[in-house]
Amino acid sequence: MKKLFVAIFAIMATIHANAQIEEGNWYITPKLGVSVADMTGTLVDPSKAEGTFDGTLHPLTGFTAGVDLEYALADQLSLSFGFNYAKQGAKTDDGLFKIKMDYAKIPLMLNFYPIPNAGLAVKAGVQVGFASRKKLTVDGIEYNADFDRKILVNRWGRPIPVLVENELSRQFNKVDFSIPVALSYELYNFVLEARYNIGLTKVMKDDPESSKHMVWQFTLGYKIPLGDD
């Protein structure tokens, strides 16, 4: 799949796209797309017969959306700051085990446009993500890994509903660091991008496999010039 995307972008780079950033200008790009999330490592269900259960994790497909704010440092080099939402996690083939997590992610990217006026860009940077919702499915049963609703009684005897972080939630790392790398192609302000996020943080704190997120994001955006500074 990686070779296919490289070939597609190489072909598109030969087409005159009439797209080029200009030094000193700002651009904003809202975008929508899909994420294909996976995790490193494997999981084995101890209730299964030893040696007969394949606990290998497989990708989850979900929705992603976001926006990038880009500043042109030069005519072929820019710096972008973004905010995006994406679903991440993984599952076993039989669906009996599944991790589903929602993340708000903030990437900081350096963008290089190697061919003037061709619309092709190569991008790399760093990213921090914050988990906003977590669901864990074990043996087909889904568990809430966020907060439990409890009722507290105040000093006047009135019940007050509150959300309290549960024990399962404490086993997950809520902050995820990753390295995003991407290729994008722009044509008449439309930006098609393939981005791969290489996870650096363990998903669960006590996981002996040290499983990390590995996520593809495919998005279509529209770049809007904001003028210069």
Short mmCIF file of C-alpha atoms in Angstrom, two decimals:
data_model
loop_
_atom_site.label_atom_id
_atom_site.label_comp_id
_atom_site.label_asym_id
_atom_site.label_seq_id
_atom_site.Cartn_x
_atom_site.Cartn_y
_atom_site.Cartn_z
CA MET A 1 0.00 0.00 0.00
CA LYS A 2 2.84 2.41 0.83
CA LYS A 3 4.41 1.88 -2.61
CA LEU A 4 1.05 2.54 -4.28
CA PHE A 5 0.61 5.91 -2.56
CA VAL A 6 4.18 6.93 -3.38
CA ALA A 7 3.54 6.10 -7.05
CA ILE A 8 0.26 8.05 -7.10
CA PHE A 9 1.83 11.15 -5.60
CA ALA A 10 4.79 10.90 -7.99
CA ILE A 11 2.42 10.89 -10.99
CA MET A 12 0.38 13.79 -9.63
CA ALA A 13 3.55 15.81 -9.06
CA THR A 14 4.10 15.93 -12.84
CA ILE A 15 0.78 17.75 -13.32
CA HIS A 16 0.89 21.55 -13.23
CA ALA A 17 -1.31 22.39 -10.28
CA ASN A 18 -0.81 26.16 -10.20
CA ALA A 19 -0.45 25.86 -6.42
CA GLN A 20 2.37 27.37 -4.41
CA ILE A 21 2.80 28.96 -1.02
CA GLU A 22 4.32 32.43 -0.83
CA GLU A 23 6.81 33.51 1.80
CA GLY A 24 5.21 35.43 4.66
CA ASN A 25 1.65 34.28 3.93
CA TRP A 26 -0.77 32.44 6.23
CA TYR A 27 -3.11 29.62 5.15
CA ILE A 28 -5.86 27.67 6.89
CA THR A 29 -6.97 24.20 5.75
CA PRO A 30 -10.06 22.50 7.21
CA LYS A 31 -10.18 18.80 6.32
CA LEU A 32 -12.20 15.60 6.64
CA GLY A 33 -11.32 11.97 6.09
CA VAL A 34 -10.87 8.48 7.47
CA SER A 35 -8.38 6.97 9.87
CA VAL A 36 -7.08 3.40 9.75
CA ALA A 37 -5.77 2.72 13.26
CA ASP A 38 -3.72 -0.21 14.49
CA MET A 39 -1.52 -1.06 17.46
CA THR A 40 1.80 -2.81 17.76
CA GLY A 41 2.03 -6.00 19.82
CA THR A 42 -0.38 -8.91 20.31
CA LEU A 43 -2.88 -9.94 22.97
CA VAL A 44 -3.58 -13.47 24.13
CA ASP A 45 -6.80 -14.44 25.90
CA PRO A 46 -5.83 -16.76 28.80
CA SER A 47 -9.30 -18.34 28.79
CA LYS A 48 -8.57 -19.85 25.38
CA ALA A 49 -6.69 -23.09 24.92
CA GLU A 50 -2.97 -22.44 25.06
CA GLY A 51 -1.37 -22.25 21.63
CA THR A 52 -4.67 -22.24 19.71
CA PHE A 53 -5.74 -18.62 20.01
CA ASP A 54 -4.39 -15.92 17.71
CA GLY A 55 -4.54 -12.66 19.65
CA THR A 56 -3.02 -10.56 16.86
CA LEU A 57 -4.56 -7.10 16.67
CA HIS A 58 -6.02 -5.75 13.43
CA PRO A 59 -6.93 -2.22 12.25
CA LEU A 60 -10.00 -0.18 13.11
CA THR A 61 -11.43 2.28 10.58
CA GLY A 62 -12.97 5.53 11.78
CA PHE A 63 -13.71 9.18 11.08
CA THR A 64 -11.20 12.02 11.34
CA ALA A 65 -11.53 15.79 11.00
CA GLY A 66 -9.36 18.78 11.71
CA VAL A 67 -7.81 22.04 10.64
CA ASP A 68 -4.24 23.18 9.89
CA LEU A 69 -2.89 26.71 10.23
CA GLU A 70 0.17 27.15 8.00
CA TYR A 71 2.79 29.89 7.76
CA ALA A 72 5.13 30.09 4.76
CA LEU A 73 8.71 30.51 5.97
CA ALA A 74 9.85 30.58 2.34
CA ASP A 75 8.32 29.89 -1.07
CA GLN A 76 8.92 26.15 -0.64
CA LEU A 77 9.01 25.74 3.16
CA SER A 78 6.33 26.25 5.78
CA LEU A 79 5.44 25.50 9.39
CA SER A 80 1.96 24.32 10.34
CA PHE A 81 0.09 23.96 13.61
CA GLY A 82 -3.01 21.83 13.65
CA PHE A 83 -5.88 20.41 15.64
CA ASN A 84 -7.65 17.21 14.67
CA TYR A 85 -9.91 14.52 16.05
CA ALA A 86 -9.53 10.84 15.27
CA LYS A 87 -10.63 7.42 16.47
CA GLN A 88 -7.80 5.02 17.30
CA GLY A 89 -7.42 1.50 18.63
CA ALA A 90 -7.41 -2.07 17.34
CA LYS A 91 -9.37 -5.32 17.48
CA THR A 92 -8.96 -9.07 17.08
CA ASP A 93 -10.34 -10.81 14.01
CA ASP A 94 -13.24 -12.33 15.93
CA GLY A 95 -14.14 -8.97 17.52
CA LEU A 96 -14.05 -10.42 21.05
CA PHE A 97 -11.32 -7.99 22.01
CA LYS A 98 -11.38 -4.34 20.97
CA ILE A 99 -9.88 -1.04 22.11
CA LYS A 100 -11.61 2.14 20.85
CA MET A 101 -10.26 5.54 21.83
CA ASP A 102 -11.10 9.09 20.73
CA TYR A 103 -8.21 11.55 20.56
CA ALA A 104 -7.87 15.30 20.21
CA LYS A 105 -4.46 15.73 18.56
CA ILE A 106 -2.19 18.73 18.10
CA PRO A 107 0.48 18.28 15.40
CA LEU A 108 3.36 20.65 14.66
CA MET A 109 4.68 20.01 11.15
CA LEU A 110 7.45 21.24 8.87
CA ASN A 111 6.25 21.20 5.25
CA PHE A 112 8.57 21.11 2.24
CA TYR A 113 7.36 21.72 -1.33
CA PRO A 114 10.18 20.14 -3.42
CA ILE A 115 8.86 21.06 -6.89
CA PRO A 116 7.78 24.68 -7.48
CA ASN A 117 4.13 25.03 -8.59
CA ALA A 118 3.59 21.25 -8.55
CA GLY A 119 1.42 21.06 -5.41
CA LEU A 120 3.40 18.20 -3.87
CA ALA A 121 4.48 18.52 -0.22
CA VAL A 122 6.52 16.31 2.12
CA LYS A 123 5.76 16.78 5.82
CA ALA A 124 7.12 15.63 9.18
CA GLY A 125 6.87 16.78 12.75
CA VAL A 126 5.78 15.97 16.30
CA GLN A 127 2.32 15.47 17.78
CA VAL A 128 0.63 15.24 21.15
CA GLY A 129 -2.78 13.61 21.57
CA PHE A 130 -5.26 13.68 24.47
CA ALA A 131 -7.67 10.78 24.95
CA SER A 132 -11.25 12.01 25.33
CA ARG A 133 -13.10 8.68 25.40
CA LYS A 134 -12.05 5.07 25.91
CA LYS A 135 -13.95 1.82 25.39
CA LEU A 136 -12.63 -1.69 26.01
CA THR A 137 -14.32 -4.88 24.77
CA VAL A 138 -13.26 -8.20 26.31
CA ASP A 139 -14.90 -11.50 25.31
CA GLY A 140 -17.55 -9.50 23.47
CA ILE A 141 -18.54 -7.42 26.51
CA GLU A 142 -17.95 -3.65 26.28
CA TYR A 143 -16.62 -1.80 29.33
CA ASN A 144 -16.59 1.93 29.93
CA ALA A 145 -12.97 3.01 30.52
CA ASP A 146 -13.74 6.63 31.34
CA PHE A 147 -15.99 7.73 34.18
CA ASP A 148 -18.69 6.21 36.34
CA ARG A 149 -21.73 8.23 37.39
CA LYS A 150 -22.11 8.39 41.15
CA ILE A 151 -24.39 10.21 43.55
CA LEU A 152 -22.87 12.22 46.37
CA VAL A 153 -24.81 13.81 49.19
CA ASN A 154 -23.89 17.37 50.13
CA ARG A 155 -23.91 18.83 53.62
CA TRP A 156 -27.60 19.67 53.31
CA GLY A 157 -28.53 16.10 52.39
CA ARG A 158 -29.13 16.83 48.72
CA PRO A 159 -27.96 14.24 46.15
CA ILE A 160 -25.47 15.53 43.56
CA PRO A 161 -24.62 13.44 40.46
CA VAL A 162 -20.89 13.45 39.68
CA LEU A 163 -18.56 11.66 37.27
CA VAL A 164 -15.70 9.75 38.89
CA GLU A 165 -12.79 8.25 36.96
CA ASN A 166 -12.98 4.46 37.22
CA GLU A 167 -10.14 2.00 37.84
CA LEU A 168 -10.07 0.79 34.24
CA SER A 169 -9.52 4.34 32.97
CA ARG A 170 -6.46 4.71 35.20
CA GLN A 171 -4.77 1.85 33.34
CA PHE A 172 -4.69 3.87 30.08
CA ASN A 173 -2.21 6.60 29.23
CA LYS A 174 -4.30 9.68 28.55
CA VAL A 175 -1.55 11.55 26.65
CA ASP A 176 -0.10 10.07 23.47
CA PHE A 177 3.07 11.33 21.77
CA SER A 178 3.74 10.45 18.14
CA ILE A 179 5.72 11.38 15.04
CA PRO A 180 3.55 12.26 12.02
CA VAL A 181 4.94 11.98 8.48
CA ALA A 182 2.88 12.82 5.40
CA LEU A 183 2.63 13.39 1.68
CA SER A 184 0.07 15.79 0.26
CA TYR A 185 -0.99 17.01 -3.15
CA GLU A 186 -2.77 20.30 -3.81
CA LEU A 187 -4.87 21.09 -6.87
CA TYR A 188 -6.92 24.30 -7.11
CA ASN A 189 -6.77 24.70 -3.29
CA PHE A 190 -8.00 21.14 -2.64
CA VAL A 191 -5.45 19.19 -0.60
CA LEU A 192 -5.33 15.39 -0.61
CA GLU A 193 -3.11 14.04 2.16
CA ALA A 194 -1.89 10.65 3.43
CA ARG A 195 -0.42 10.89 6.93
CA TYR A 196 1.11 8.16 9.08
CA ASN A 197 1.39 8.66 12.85
CA ILE A 198 4.14 6.63 14.54
CA GLY A 199 3.21 6.16 18.19
CA LEU A 200 5.80 6.67 20.92
CA THR A 201 3.65 6.17 24.04
CA LYS A 202 2.29 2.89 25.42
CA VAL A 203 -1.51 2.69 25.15
CA MET A 204 -1.84 0.99 28.55
CA LYS A 205 0.55 1.65 31.43
CA ASP A 206 1.16 -1.96 32.52
CA ASP A 207 1.10 -3.59 29.08
CA PRO A 208 4.09 -5.99 28.90
CA GLU A 209 3.86 -5.84 25.10
CA SER A 210 4.32 -2.04 25.16
CA SER A 211 1.64 -1.70 22.47
CA LYS A 212 1.58 1.71 20.75
CA HIS A 213 -0.78 3.41 18.28
CA MET A 214 0.13 3.31 14.58
CA VAL A 215 -2.38 5.31 12.54
CA TRP A 216 -2.97 6.15 8.86
CA GLN A 217 -5.07 9.24 8.14
CA PHE A 218 -6.42 10.00 4.65
CA THR A 219 -7.97 13.44 4.35
CA LEU A 220 -9.31 15.91 1.82
CA GLY A 221 -9.01 19.57 2.73
CA TYR A 222 -9.43 23.00 1.22
CA LYS A 223 -6.61 25.56 1.64
CA ILE A 224 -7.75 29.15 2.21
CA PRO A 225 -5.16 31.96 1.92
CA LEU A 226 -5.35 34.43 4.81
CA GLY A 227 -2.87 36.99 3.49
CA ASP A 228 0.53 37.99 4.77
CA ASP A 229 1.77 39.12 8.16
#
